[in-house]
Amino acid sequence: MTDTKGQILGFVRDRYPQAEITESQDIFALGFVNSLFAMELVMFVEKTFGVTIPNDELRIDNFRTATSMSDLVTRLLAEPAVA
Amino acid sequence: MTVTGVAPPAAAPPVPAAVTARVTDRRSARAFVDTHVAPYADAYDRAGRVPEELLRRVAEAGLWAPFLPPEAGGAGMDWVTLGEVHEEVGRGCSSLRSLLTVHTMAAWTVQRWGSSEQRERWAPAFAAGERLGAFCLSEPGAGSDTSGITTTAAESGGGWVLNGVKKWTTGGQRADVFLVFARTAASIGAFLVPRDTPGVEVRPIDDMLGTRASMLAEISFTDVVLDKDALLGPSGFTAGMVLTGTLDLGRYSVAAGSVGIVQACLEASAAYAASREVGGTPLAKLPLIQAKLSDMVTDARAARLLLAEAGRLKDAGEASTIMATWVAKYFASTAAARHASEAVQIHGANGCGTDYPVARYYRDAKVMEIIEGSNEIQRMTIAGQADREKTG
Ligand SMILES: Cc1cc2nc3c(=O)[nH]c(=O)nc-3n(C[C@H](O)[C@H](O)[C@H](O)COP(=O)(O)OP(=O)(O)OC[C@H]3O[C@@H](n4cnc5c(N)ncnc54)[C@H](O)[C@@H]3O)c2cc1C
């Protein structure tokens, strides 16, 4: 597992210690995600990986699993920064 | 019988003195509030509004949106300092602090989520106080339960059409632009609606229990046609985040204002207890009164630290700021209500009259337990944290 994925999983597990979450599990399907958690998740990703997620990337498919979030981070880090 | 001293009708509020320095930190905020705000706050409360001159003084002091970046006309103020500044304003006048709160919510949301055109159009005007913002979420039929809002925004002709009624909008009588939350096909979206858009109608709500000078309004939107980029932020699942983030800042500012109320109660009560004597003994020497004062000192400090921690986490971009802000607001607002009640108690009949400010603190403090997430909603949310912290 990549470090990015591991950190994201760690964050989700920390918030929901009772849940057994794997990197490919759909966290929306587990019914965890409310707007508070969504906000925390986005803040966590932006802070931890030093990226700003543009509005058009704030799509549900980018946040479904630790893998999809990790892919998003990799993609954003590869892009040249825009103001 | 001759009746003298009949309560005068609400007079025009007095005009504060000219501003000589910009507010950059707690110390300058305190000086601004002591000179321009606190001496007039009771008069504003009675008049049910603050005068335009005060709004201009706030602008001259750079207080409307100092957290915006310098390129947007702000001062790039950090959140810890902003909390201290809003505390000081809340110490002087909760109505003005409420106006700052909703303006902060609108300005931040545009800066964080607006298109570059929206930012260019609004952020400098928000920073300069040339345009004032207000926050429209609550409706006649929905407050705590935000999912119950019925205002709709329908996509039409490449833009949006807004219909619905918002209630209890702080500053609504005066604001130039409304941040309106409305139901879209996908979610709840945030829309920026200039007051002069056809179909917007503002009806004042007066005579509230507290924050009486914050110029509330009920606002109806009838077939209001908006451009595509009136929607701030993403649509779809993360649209709820815009609301979460906006409310988080509102809560932070109300927490700060509540710390200010506790501090105001402490300062007024300590002064009164030192000068008022019963049976030849100053109130301040009576153990039961000392117990009240010591609790005010303690809670003011505790609430201030909780607020500072929430602000520090915001400055660091930490996700845990959201829960920290709930906790700070819950603690500070309940402390404000408790100590405002005790402040009135310490003042006796004087606490119930108009010669001392504590009756105003008491009425304002009650409002803090209702706005930006009522006590009950706060406790339900914080209970989620308890669940995260359970062992085993
Ligand atoms: C002075 C003032 C200024 C305001 N300014 C604004 C503004 O600028 N913009 C805006 O949008 N709104 C504003 N509001 C409205 C405010 O946000 C709402 O009043 C608040 O969210 C509570 O909603 P409500 O009044 O509809 O009460 P309700 O939601 O009807 O709740 C009534 C009572 O039931 C409790 N309750 C609700 N749900 C539960 C539950 N699940 N379990 C247990 N108890 C529950 C509540 O805590 C409350 O005590 C303002 C209100 C006031 C008083």
Coordinates of N, CA and C and ligand atoms in Angstrom, one line a residue, chain B residues 102 135-139 142-145 167-170 208 210-211 214 216 367 370-377 380, ligand 1:
Chain B
V102 N -21.9 37.4 10.2 CA -22.5 37.0 9.0 C -21.8 37.5 7.8
F135 N -26.3 36.0 5.7 CA -26.3 34.5 5.6 C -27.7 34.1 5.7
C136 N -28.2 33.4 4.7 CA -29.6 33.0 4.7 C -29.7 31.5 4.6
L137 N -29.9 30.9 5.7 CA -30.2 29.4 5.8 C -31.5 29.1 6.4
S138 N -31.8 29.7 7.6 CA -33.1 29.4 8.3 C -34.3 29.9 7.5
E139 N -35.4 29.1 7.7 CA -36.6 29.4 7.0 C -37.7 29.4 8.1
A142 N -37.8 25.7 9.0 CA -36.6 24.9 9.1 C -35.5 25.7 9.7
G143 N -35.0 25.3 10.9 CA -33.8 25.9 11.5 C -32.7 24.9 11.7
S144 N -32.8 24.2 12.8 CA -31.8 23.1 13.1 C -31.7 22.1 12.1
D145 N -32.8 21.7 11.5 CA -32.9 20.7 10.5 C -32.7 21.3 9.2
K167 N -35.7 33.3 6.9 CA -36.2 34.0 8.0 C -35.0 34.2 9.0
W168 N -35.1 35.2 9.8 CA -34.1 35.5 10.9 C -32.7 35.9 10.3
T169 N -32.7 36.5 9.2 CA -31.4 36.8 8.5 C -30.8 38.0 9.3
T170 N -29.8 37.8 10.0 CA -29.0 38.8 10.7 C -28.5 39.8 9.7
M208 N -36.6 41.8 18.7 CA -36.1 40.5 19.1 C -35.7 40.5 20.6
G210 N -32.8 39.4 22.0 CA -31.4 39.8 22.1 C -30.8 40.2 20.8
T211 N -29.6 40.6 20.8 CA -28.9 41.2 19.6 C -29.9 42.1 18.8
S214 N -29.2 44.1 15.5 CA -28.6 43.4 14.4 C -29.5 43.3 13.2
L216 N -32.5 42.2 11.9 CA -32.9 41.0 11.2 C -34.0 41.2 10.2
V367 N -29.4 34.4 23.1 CA -29.4 34.2 21.7 C -28.2 33.3 21.3
I370 N -28.7 29.7 20.9 CA -29.6 29.2 19.8 C -29.0 29.3 18.4
I371 N -28.2 30.4 18.2 CA -27.7 30.6 16.8 C -26.5 29.7 16.5
E372 N -26.3 29.5 15.2 CA -25.1 28.7 14.7 C -25.1 27.3 15.4
G373 N -26.2 26.7 15.5 CA -26.2 25.4 16.1 C -26.7 25.6 17.6
S374 N -27.9 25.2 17.9 CA -28.4 25.4 19.2 C -27.7 24.4 20.2
N375 N -27.8 24.7 21.5 CA -27.2 23.8 22.5 C -27.4 22.4 22.2
E376 N -28.7 22.1 21.9 CA -29.0 20.6 21.7 C -28.3 20.1 20.6
I377 N -28.2 20.8 19.5 CA -27.5 20.3 18.3 C -26.0 20.2 18.6
M380 N -25.5 17.1 20.6 CA -25.6 15.8 19.7 C -24.4 15.6 18.9
Ligands
LIG1 C1 -31.1 36.6 16.9 C2 -31.1 35.5 15.9 C3 -30.3 35.7 14.7 C4 -30.3 34.7 13.7 N1 -29.6 35.0 12.6 C5 -29.7 34.0 11.6 C6 -29.0 34.3 10.3 O1 -28.3 35.3 10.1 N2 -29.2 33.4 9.3 C7 -29.9 32.2 9.5 O2 -30.0 31.5 8.5 N3 -30.5 32.0 10.7 C8 -30.4 32.8 11.7 N4 -31.1 32.6 12.9 C9 -31.8 31.4 13.0 C10 -31.1 30.3 13.8 O3 -30.1 29.8 13.1 C11 -32.1 29.2 14.2 O4 -33.0 29.8 15.2 C12 -31.5 28.0 14.9 O5 -30.8 27.3 13.9 C13 -32.6 27.1 15.5 O6 -33.6 26.8 14.6 P1 -35.1 27.1 14.9 O7 -35.2 28.4 15.6 O8 -35.9 26.8 13.7 O9 -35.4 26.0 16.1 P2 -35.9 24.5 15.8 O10 -35.0 23.8 14.9 O11 -37.3 24.5 15.5 O12 -35.6 23.9 17.2 C14 -36.5 24.2 18.4 C15 -35.8 23.6 19.6 O13 -35.7 22.2 19.5 C16 -34.4 21.8 19.6 N5 -34.1 20.7 18.7 C17 -34.0 20.7 17.4 N6 -33.7 19.5 16.9 C18 -33.5 18.7 18.0 C19 -33.1 17.4 18.1 N7 -32.9 16.6 17.1 N8 -33.0 16.9 19.4 C20 -33.2 17.7 20.5 N9 -33.6 19.0 20.4 C21 -33.7 19.5 19.1 C22 -33.5 23.1 19.3 O14 -32.3 23.0 19.9 C23 -34.4 24.2 19.9 O15 -34.2 24.3 21.2 C24 -31.1 33.5 13.9 C25 -31.8 33.4 15.1 C26 -31.8 34.3 16.0 C27 -32.6 34.1 17.3

